[in-house]
């Protein structure tokens, strides 16, 4: 079968090649992959900064954002049928089976020895056929056959938002009404939609003029879109109950801390590049203490967020027709896959690979 592979640590090694078909073991679903999404993590792997091949393999098959149909549901895969539309989670628990991994929360793994499909020590889904342990696969309704590829990035939002609510509701009475989303990439847009769907008054900010596709998509959910080049972030200090940082920019992350209101919460989901501090650390901590604020980080998502995300995708699709479709600006066929990992065009929001039909 055809697969998109890299040699981790070697920039420019991405290639479409023939690899042996996978053979499912008991409990594993054989998947016919339909679509694969490309995100910043994939680009970091392709550029040689991240990623690890499975033990004994010279290459890593890419692809952690995926949408498939079940090709074969053998023994140990009860509840699945051939043709089901499905999405597997990304992470599998650590060999030590730490407290969180054994509790079904490998997204909170304590040892760091977890494995991730398409990222760390497990092949991904950017291949015609793929395998996943059926315990980590969610079924999607047919209505999501075009946009279900957005489930994995939505789960990053689900976890970042749900954890913010859990933290806040556990420590006080909290009735949030305002949210700020920093960043208008796919994760920022999905966060905007989810928070709008939850009834919050959302401000979405990015460095793009209001007429661009990302800005229009954000505004289509009823959010207020702001180009930070017109209205600086510093003018928004202390205005929001919840701030969702999805730019991945270190400078923006530092500013994000000042943007939540007293008793507010800031959720960080980016991977931030090293940058020596110029910020007044004393001010940051005093602001944190005197405002009872919470700043927390969130990575990955376990299957509970995938199940919740599947329901939310259906609801978002019903509420804002064309919004999810509008995120998928770049659809690349498998035989052109190598080009999909190049630089994005100005109006592009998200690139996905079309792996097959159906
Ligand atoms: C993926 C997560 C993963 C993280 C770190 C993200 O792009 O969505 O599932 O845990 O990268 O590897």
Short mmCIF file of C-alpha atoms and ligand atoms in Angstrom, two decimals:
data_model
loop_
_atom_site.label_atom_id
_atom_site.label_comp_id
_atom_site.label_asym_id
_atom_site.label_seq_id
_atom_site.Cartn_x
_atom_site.Cartn_y
_atom_site.Cartn_z
CA UNK A 1 0.00 0.00 0.00
CA UNK A 2 0.98 3.65 -0.33
CA UNK A 3 2.02 5.55 2.80
CA UNK A 4 3.49 8.95 3.60
CA UNK A 5 6.62 8.50 5.64
CA UNK A 6 9.42 10.51 7.22
CA UNK A 7 12.76 9.67 8.76
CA UNK A 8 12.33 11.50 12.09
CA UNK A 9 15.08 14.03 12.68
CA UNK A 10 15.83 14.36 8.95
CA UNK A 11 14.27 17.49 7.43
CA UNK A 12 12.92 17.05 3.92
CA UNK A 13 12.62 13.26 4.23
CA UNK A 14 8.86 13.16 3.67
CA UNK A 15 8.03 10.70 0.90
CA UNK A 16 5.14 8.76 -0.58
CA UNK A 17 6.25 5.15 -0.75
CA UNK A 18 5.08 1.55 -0.87
CA UNK A 19 5.03 -0.22 2.47
CA UNK A 20 3.64 -3.65 3.44
CA UNK A 21 -0.09 -3.84 4.21
CA UNK A 22 -0.74 -4.01 7.96
CA UNK A 23 -2.12 -7.21 9.51
CA UNK A 24 -4.59 -6.71 12.37
CA UNK A 25 -4.15 -8.59 15.62
CA UNK A 26 -7.04 -9.55 17.93
CA UNK A 27 -8.78 -6.37 19.06
CA UNK A 28 -7.39 -4.26 16.22
CA UNK A 29 -9.56 -2.72 13.52
CA UNK A 30 -8.28 -2.64 9.97
CA UNK A 31 -9.09 0.84 8.68
CA UNK A 32 -9.49 2.09 5.12
CA UNK A 33 -8.28 5.66 5.57
CA UNK A 34 -10.41 8.36 3.90
CA UNK A 35 -8.80 11.62 4.99
CA UNK A 36 -5.77 12.80 6.92
CA UNK A 37 -5.33 16.31 8.32
CA UNK A 38 -2.05 18.20 8.49
CA UNK A 39 -1.25 20.40 11.48
CA UNK A 40 1.72 22.21 13.02
CA UNK A 41 2.91 19.04 14.75
CA UNK A 42 3.16 17.29 11.36
CA UNK A 43 5.17 20.23 10.03
CA UNK A 44 7.51 20.04 13.04
CA UNK A 45 8.02 16.33 12.31
CA UNK A 46 8.58 16.94 8.59
CA UNK A 47 11.07 19.69 9.44
CA UNK A 48 13.00 17.30 11.68
CA UNK A 49 12.24 18.85 15.09
CA UNK A 50 9.95 16.17 16.49
CA UNK A 51 8.75 12.59 16.00
CA UNK A 52 10.04 9.09 16.67
CA UNK A 53 9.76 5.98 14.48
CA UNK A 54 8.38 2.71 15.91
CA UNK A 55 11.04 0.40 17.38
CA UNK A 56 12.87 -1.39 14.55
CA UNK A 57 11.37 0.78 11.78
CA UNK A 58 13.59 3.14 9.76
CA UNK A 59 10.61 5.41 9.08
CA UNK A 60 7.47 6.77 10.69
CA UNK A 61 4.17 6.80 8.81
CA UNK A 62 2.73 10.30 9.39
CA UNK A 63 -0.83 11.27 10.23
CA UNK A 64 -2.53 11.59 13.62
CA UNK A 65 -5.64 13.48 12.42
CA UNK A 66 -7.68 10.97 10.47
CA UNK A 67 -11.06 9.79 9.26
CA UNK A 68 -11.53 6.19 8.13
CA UNK A 69 -14.00 3.50 7.30
CA UNK A 70 -13.76 0.10 8.96
CA UNK A 71 -12.34 -2.36 6.42
CA UNK A 72 -12.39 -5.36 8.73
CA UNK A 73 -13.62 -5.80 12.30
CA UNK A 74 -12.20 -9.10 13.45
CA UNK A 75 -12.27 -10.86 16.84
CA UNK A 76 -12.16 -8.46 19.78
CA UNK A 77 -13.69 -5.61 17.76
CA UNK A 78 -17.29 -6.09 18.84
CA UNK A 79 -19.58 -3.14 18.17
CA UNK A 80 -17.92 -2.27 14.84
CA UNK A 81 -19.01 -3.21 11.35
CA UNK A 82 -17.45 -3.00 7.93
CA UNK A 83 -18.06 0.46 6.46
CA UNK A 84 -18.48 2.32 9.78
CA UNK A 85 -17.17 5.88 9.66
CA UNK A 86 -14.61 6.14 12.48
CA UNK A 87 -11.84 8.21 14.06
CA UNK A 88 -9.12 6.69 16.26
CA UNK A 89 -7.59 8.62 19.16
CA UNK A 90 -3.89 9.51 18.94
CA UNK A 91 -2.24 8.43 22.19
CA UNK A 92 -1.73 4.99 23.74
CA UNK A 93 -0.75 4.50 27.38
CA UNK A 94 2.75 3.99 28.78
CA UNK A 95 4.30 0.55 29.35
CA UNK A 96 4.47 1.25 33.10
CA UNK A 97 0.67 1.67 33.01
CA UNK A 98 0.80 4.73 35.29
CA UNK A 99 -2.17 5.82 37.38
CA UNK A 100 -3.61 7.98 34.61
CA UNK A 101 -2.95 5.58 31.72
CA UNK A 102 -4.63 2.74 33.58
CA UNK A 103 -7.58 5.02 34.33
CA UNK A 104 -8.24 5.67 30.64
CA UNK A 105 -6.54 9.08 30.74
CA UNK A 106 -3.34 8.53 28.78
CA UNK A 107 -3.63 12.21 27.80
CA UNK A 108 -2.54 12.84 31.40
CA UNK A 109 0.27 10.23 31.34
CA UNK A 110 2.70 10.65 34.24
CA UNK A 111 5.80 8.95 32.86
CA UNK A 112 5.95 10.57 29.42
CA UNK A 113 6.51 7.09 27.94
CA UNK A 114 3.20 7.12 26.07
CA UNK A 115 3.11 6.46 22.32
CA UNK A 116 1.25 8.53 19.70
CA UNK A 117 0.08 7.42 16.27
CA UNK A 118 1.92 9.32 13.57
CA UNK A 119 4.05 11.18 16.12
CA UNK A 120 5.84 8.99 18.62
CA UNK A 121 6.73 5.31 18.19
CA UNK A 122 3.47 4.25 16.47
CA UNK A 123 2.78 4.51 12.78
CA UNK A 124 0.13 7.07 11.88
CA UNK A 125 -2.83 6.95 9.55
CA UNK A 126 -1.41 8.58 6.39
CA UNK A 127 -1.59 5.31 4.50
CA UNK A 128 -4.24 3.52 2.50
CA UNK A 129 -4.81 1.02 5.30
CA UNK A 130 -4.07 1.43 8.99
CA UNK A 131 -4.62 -0.26 12.33
CA UNK A 132 -6.02 0.88 15.64
CA UNK A 133 -6.92 -0.85 18.86
CA UNK A 134 -10.73 -0.80 18.70
CA UNK A 135 -10.98 0.45 22.31
CA UNK A 136 -9.67 3.81 21.12
CA UNK A 137 -11.94 4.35 18.12
CA UNK A 138 -15.16 6.41 17.99
CA UNK A 139 -17.96 6.00 15.45
CA UNK A 140 -19.27 9.01 13.59
CA UNK A 141 -22.65 9.52 11.91
CA UNK A 142 -22.70 9.60 8.10
CA UNK A 143 -23.49 13.33 8.20
CA UNK A 144 -19.82 13.86 9.17
CA UNK A 145 -18.33 12.01 6.19
CA UNK A 146 -16.85 15.26 4.82
CA UNK A 147 -15.94 17.14 8.01
CA UNK A 148 -15.24 14.34 10.52
CA UNK A 149 -11.55 14.89 9.79
CA UNK A 150 -11.87 17.91 12.12
CA UNK A 151 -12.69 15.72 15.12
CA UNK A 152 -9.09 15.32 16.32
CA UNK A 153 -8.29 19.05 16.36
CA UNK A 154 -11.68 19.67 17.97
CA UNK A 155 -10.73 17.26 20.80
CA UNK A 156 -7.78 19.52 21.66
CA UNK A 157 -10.31 22.31 22.11
CA UNK A 158 -12.76 20.07 23.99
CA UNK A 159 -10.13 19.18 26.56
CA UNK A 160 -8.78 22.73 26.93
CA UNK A 161 -12.29 24.12 27.41
CA UNK A 162 -13.76 21.31 29.55
CA UNK A 163 -10.79 21.37 31.89
CA UNK A 164 -11.12 25.12 32.29
CA UNK A 165 -14.76 24.69 33.29
CA UNK A 166 -13.96 21.82 35.66
CA UNK A 167 -11.21 23.79 37.39
CA UNK A 168 -13.38 26.86 37.73
CA UNK A 169 -16.52 25.08 38.89
CA UNK A 170 -14.54 23.13 41.47
CA UNK A 171 -13.09 26.23 43.10
CA UNK A 172 -15.98 28.73 43.21
CA UNK A 173 -19.32 29.76 41.83
CA UNK A 174 -18.63 30.66 38.21
CA UNK A 175 -20.95 32.06 35.60
CA UNK A 176 -18.75 32.92 32.63
CA UNK A 177 -20.17 35.09 29.88
CA UNK A 178 -17.13 36.24 27.89
CA UNK A 179 -14.35 34.35 26.13
CA UNK A 180 -11.32 35.43 24.16
CA UNK A 181 -9.82 33.12 21.55
CA UNK A 182 -6.29 33.94 20.46
CA UNK A 183 -5.49 32.58 17.00
CA UNK A 184 -7.58 31.86 13.93
CA UNK A 185 -6.01 28.61 12.71
CA UNK A 186 -8.20 25.48 12.72
CA UNK A 187 -7.90 25.05 16.52
CA UNK A 188 -8.71 28.72 17.20
CA UNK A 189 -11.70 28.58 14.84
CA UNK A 190 -13.01 25.37 16.40
CA UNK A 191 -12.59 26.92 19.87
CA UNK A 192 -14.53 29.97 18.71
CA UNK A 193 -17.38 27.77 17.46
CA UNK A 194 -17.46 25.57 20.56
CA UNK A 195 -17.48 28.52 22.98
CA UNK A 196 -20.16 30.27 20.90
CA UNK A 197 -22.22 27.10 20.94
CA UNK A 198 -21.92 27.10 24.73
CA UNK A 199 -23.58 30.52 24.68
CA UNK A 200 -20.53 32.65 25.45
CA UNK A 201 -19.89 36.07 24.01
CA UNK A 202 -16.67 35.34 22.10
CA UNK A 203 -14.01 37.71 20.82
CA UNK A 204 -11.68 36.06 18.30
CA UNK A 205 -8.40 37.81 17.60
CA UNK A 206 -5.67 37.24 15.03
CA UNK A 207 -3.28 39.18 12.80
CA UNK A 208 -5.47 39.09 9.69
CA UNK A 209 -7.67 41.73 8.06
CA UNK A 210 -11.39 41.29 8.66
CA UNK A 211 -12.17 40.21 5.09
CA UNK A 212 -9.86 37.17 5.01
CA UNK A 213 -11.31 33.63 5.10
CA UNK A 214 -10.22 32.92 8.69
CA UNK A 215 -11.68 36.19 9.93
CA UNK A 216 -14.92 35.61 8.05
CA UNK A 217 -15.23 32.07 9.41
CA UNK A 218 -14.76 33.31 12.99
CA UNK A 219 -17.34 36.06 12.50
CA UNK A 220 -19.83 33.63 10.92
CA UNK A 221 -20.32 32.02 14.35
CA UNK A 222 -21.42 35.35 15.79
CA UNK A 223 -18.06 36.02 17.41
CA UNK A 224 -16.58 39.52 17.31
CA UNK A 225 -13.48 39.36 15.13
CA UNK A 226 -10.61 41.72 15.96
CA UNK A 227 -7.39 42.26 13.98
CA UNK A 228 -4.77 42.89 16.67
CA UNK A 229 -2.98 45.25 14.35
CA UNK A 230 -5.98 47.60 14.67
CA UNK A 231 -6.83 46.94 18.32
CA UNK A 232 -3.82 45.92 20.43
CA UNK A 233 -4.14 43.08 22.93
CA UNK A 234 -3.08 45.43 25.72
CA UNK A 235 -6.39 47.28 25.33
CA UNK A 236 -8.27 44.05 26.21
CA UNK A 237 -6.66 43.50 29.63
CA UNK A 238 -8.84 41.92 32.30
CA UNK A 239 -11.93 41.70 30.14
CA UNK A 240 -12.59 37.95 29.74
CA UNK A 241 -13.77 35.09 31.94
CA UNK A 242 -11.93 32.54 29.83
CA UNK A 243 -8.99 33.00 27.47
CA UNK A 244 -8.06 30.25 25.03
CA UNK A 245 -4.52 30.63 23.67
CA UNK A 246 -4.18 28.87 20.31
CA UNK A 247 -1.61 30.97 18.45
CA UNK A 248 1.44 29.05 19.72
CA UNK A 249 3.25 32.41 19.84
CA UNK A 250 5.37 32.92 22.95
CA UNK A 251 4.84 36.70 22.86
CA UNK A 252 1.05 36.30 22.64
CA UNK A 253 1.07 33.64 25.39
CA UNK A 254 2.84 36.09 27.70
CA UNK A 255 0.19 38.73 27.00
CA UNK A 256 -2.64 36.19 27.34
CA UNK A 257 -2.00 36.09 31.08
CA UNK A 258 -3.17 39.69 31.48
CA UNK A 259 -6.33 39.33 29.46
CA UNK A 260 -8.51 37.32 31.82
CA UNK A 261 -10.68 39.03 34.42
CA UNK A 262 -10.52 38.52 38.21
CA UNK A 263 -11.15 34.81 38.96
CA UNK A 264 -10.59 34.06 35.26
CA UNK A 265 -8.82 31.18 33.56
CA UNK A 266 -6.36 30.97 30.68
CA UNK A 267 -6.03 27.72 28.76
CA UNK A 268 -2.81 27.21 26.73
CA UNK A 269 -2.75 24.59 23.93
CA UNK A 270 0.21 25.74 21.80
CA UNK A 271 3.79 24.53 21.68
CA UNK A 272 5.87 27.63 22.36
CA UNK A 273 9.32 28.37 20.99
CA UNK A 274 12.06 29.21 23.46
CA UNK A 275 12.32 32.94 24.07
CA UNK A 276 14.36 34.65 26.79
CA UNK A 277 12.03 36.61 29.06
CA UNK A 278 11.67 40.35 29.08
CA UNK A 279 8.43 40.14 31.04
CA UNK A 280 8.32 41.42 34.62
CA UNK A 281 7.96 38.05 36.40
CA UNK A 282 6.97 39.70 39.68
CA UNK A 283 4.06 41.43 37.95
CA UNK A 284 2.94 38.17 36.34
CA UNK A 285 2.79 36.32 39.67
CA UNK A 286 1.21 39.21 41.54
CA UNK A 287 -1.45 39.47 38.86
CA UNK A 288 -2.04 35.73 39.21
CA UNK A 289 -2.42 35.90 42.99
CA UNK A 290 -4.37 39.13 43.41
CA UNK A 291 -6.82 38.15 40.68
CA UNK A 292 -7.30 34.50 41.79
CA UNK A 293 -6.40 33.60 38.23
CA UNK A 294 -5.60 30.15 36.82
CA UNK A 295 -3.23 29.53 33.91
CA UNK A 296 -2.99 25.95 32.76
CA UNK A 297 -1.73 23.87 29.85
CA UNK A 298 -3.55 21.10 28.02
CA UNK A 299 -2.26 18.52 25.54
CA UNK A 300 -3.76 15.61 23.64
CA UNK A 301 -7.23 14.18 24.39
CA UNK A 302 -8.56 10.84 25.57
CA UNK A 303 -11.53 9.04 24.07
CA UNK A 304 -14.08 10.84 26.25
CA UNK A 305 -13.23 14.10 24.44
CA UNK A 306 -13.54 12.33 21.08
CA UNK A 307 -17.05 11.11 21.97
CA UNK A 308 -18.12 14.55 23.16
CA UNK A 309 -16.43 16.14 20.13
CA UNK A 310 -18.39 13.91 17.73
CA UNK A 311 -21.66 15.22 19.20
CA UNK A 312 -20.42 18.81 19.09
CA UNK A 313 -19.30 18.47 15.44
CA UNK A 314 -22.84 17.43 14.52
CA UNK A 315 -24.25 20.42 16.43
CA UNK A 316 -21.76 22.93 15.01
CA UNK A 317 -22.47 21.67 11.51
CA UNK A 318 -26.22 22.13 12.04
CA UNK A 319 -25.87 25.56 13.63
CA UNK A 320 -23.46 27.18 11.16
CA UNK A 321 -23.86 25.58 7.73
CA UNK A 322 -20.62 25.70 5.78
CA UNK A 323 -18.43 26.69 8.75
CA UNK A 324 -16.64 23.34 9.13
CA UNK A 325 -16.44 22.85 5.35
CA UNK A 326 -14.94 26.36 5.13
CA UNK A 327 -11.98 25.33 7.32
CA UNK A 328 -11.01 22.62 4.83
CA UNK A 329 -9.58 24.96 2.21
CA UNK A 330 -6.95 22.67 0.71
CA UNK A 331 -7.74 19.12 -0.39
CA UNK A 332 -4.75 17.25 -1.79
CA UNK A 333 -4.98 13.82 -3.45
CA UNK A 334 -2.72 11.06 -2.14
CA UNK A 335 -0.47 11.02 -5.21
CA UNK A 336 0.39 14.71 -4.60
CA UNK A 337 0.82 14.19 -0.86
CA UNK A 338 4.44 15.32 -0.69
CA UNK A 339 3.44 18.81 -1.90
CA UNK A 340 0.87 19.07 0.92
CA UNK A 341 3.69 19.49 3.45
CA UNK A 342 5.01 22.66 1.77
CA UNK A 343 4.23 26.25 2.80
CA UNK A 344 0.57 27.22 2.99
CA UNK A 345 -1.01 29.86 0.74
CA UNK A 346 -2.23 33.14 2.22
CA UNK A 347 -5.93 32.22 2.25
CA UNK A 348 -5.40 28.60 3.32
CA UNK A 349 -6.84 27.49 6.63
CA UNK A 350 -6.30 23.75 6.66
CA UNK A 351 -4.82 21.15 4.32
CA UNK A 352 -6.17 17.64 4.25
CA UNK A 353 -5.12 14.62 2.22
CA UNK A 354 -7.83 12.74 0.35
CA UNK A 355 -6.68 9.15 0.80
CA UNK A 356 -9.54 7.35 -0.92
CA UNK A 357 -13.18 7.55 -1.83
CA UNK A 358 -16.28 6.78 0.13
C1 LIG B 1 -1.73 16.27 18.74
C2 LIG B 1 -1.80 15.65 20.13
C3 LIG B 1 -0.42 15.31 20.61
C4 LIG B 1 0.48 16.53 20.55
C5 LIG B 1 1.90 16.28 21.05
C6 LIG B 1 -0.76 17.42 18.73
O1 LIG B 1 -0.65 17.92 17.43
O2 LIG B 1 -3.00 16.73 18.35
O3 LIG B 1 -2.61 14.51 20.08
O4 LIG B 1 -0.48 14.83 21.94
O5 LIG B 1 0.52 16.99 19.20
O6 LIG B 1 2.56 15.24 20.41
#
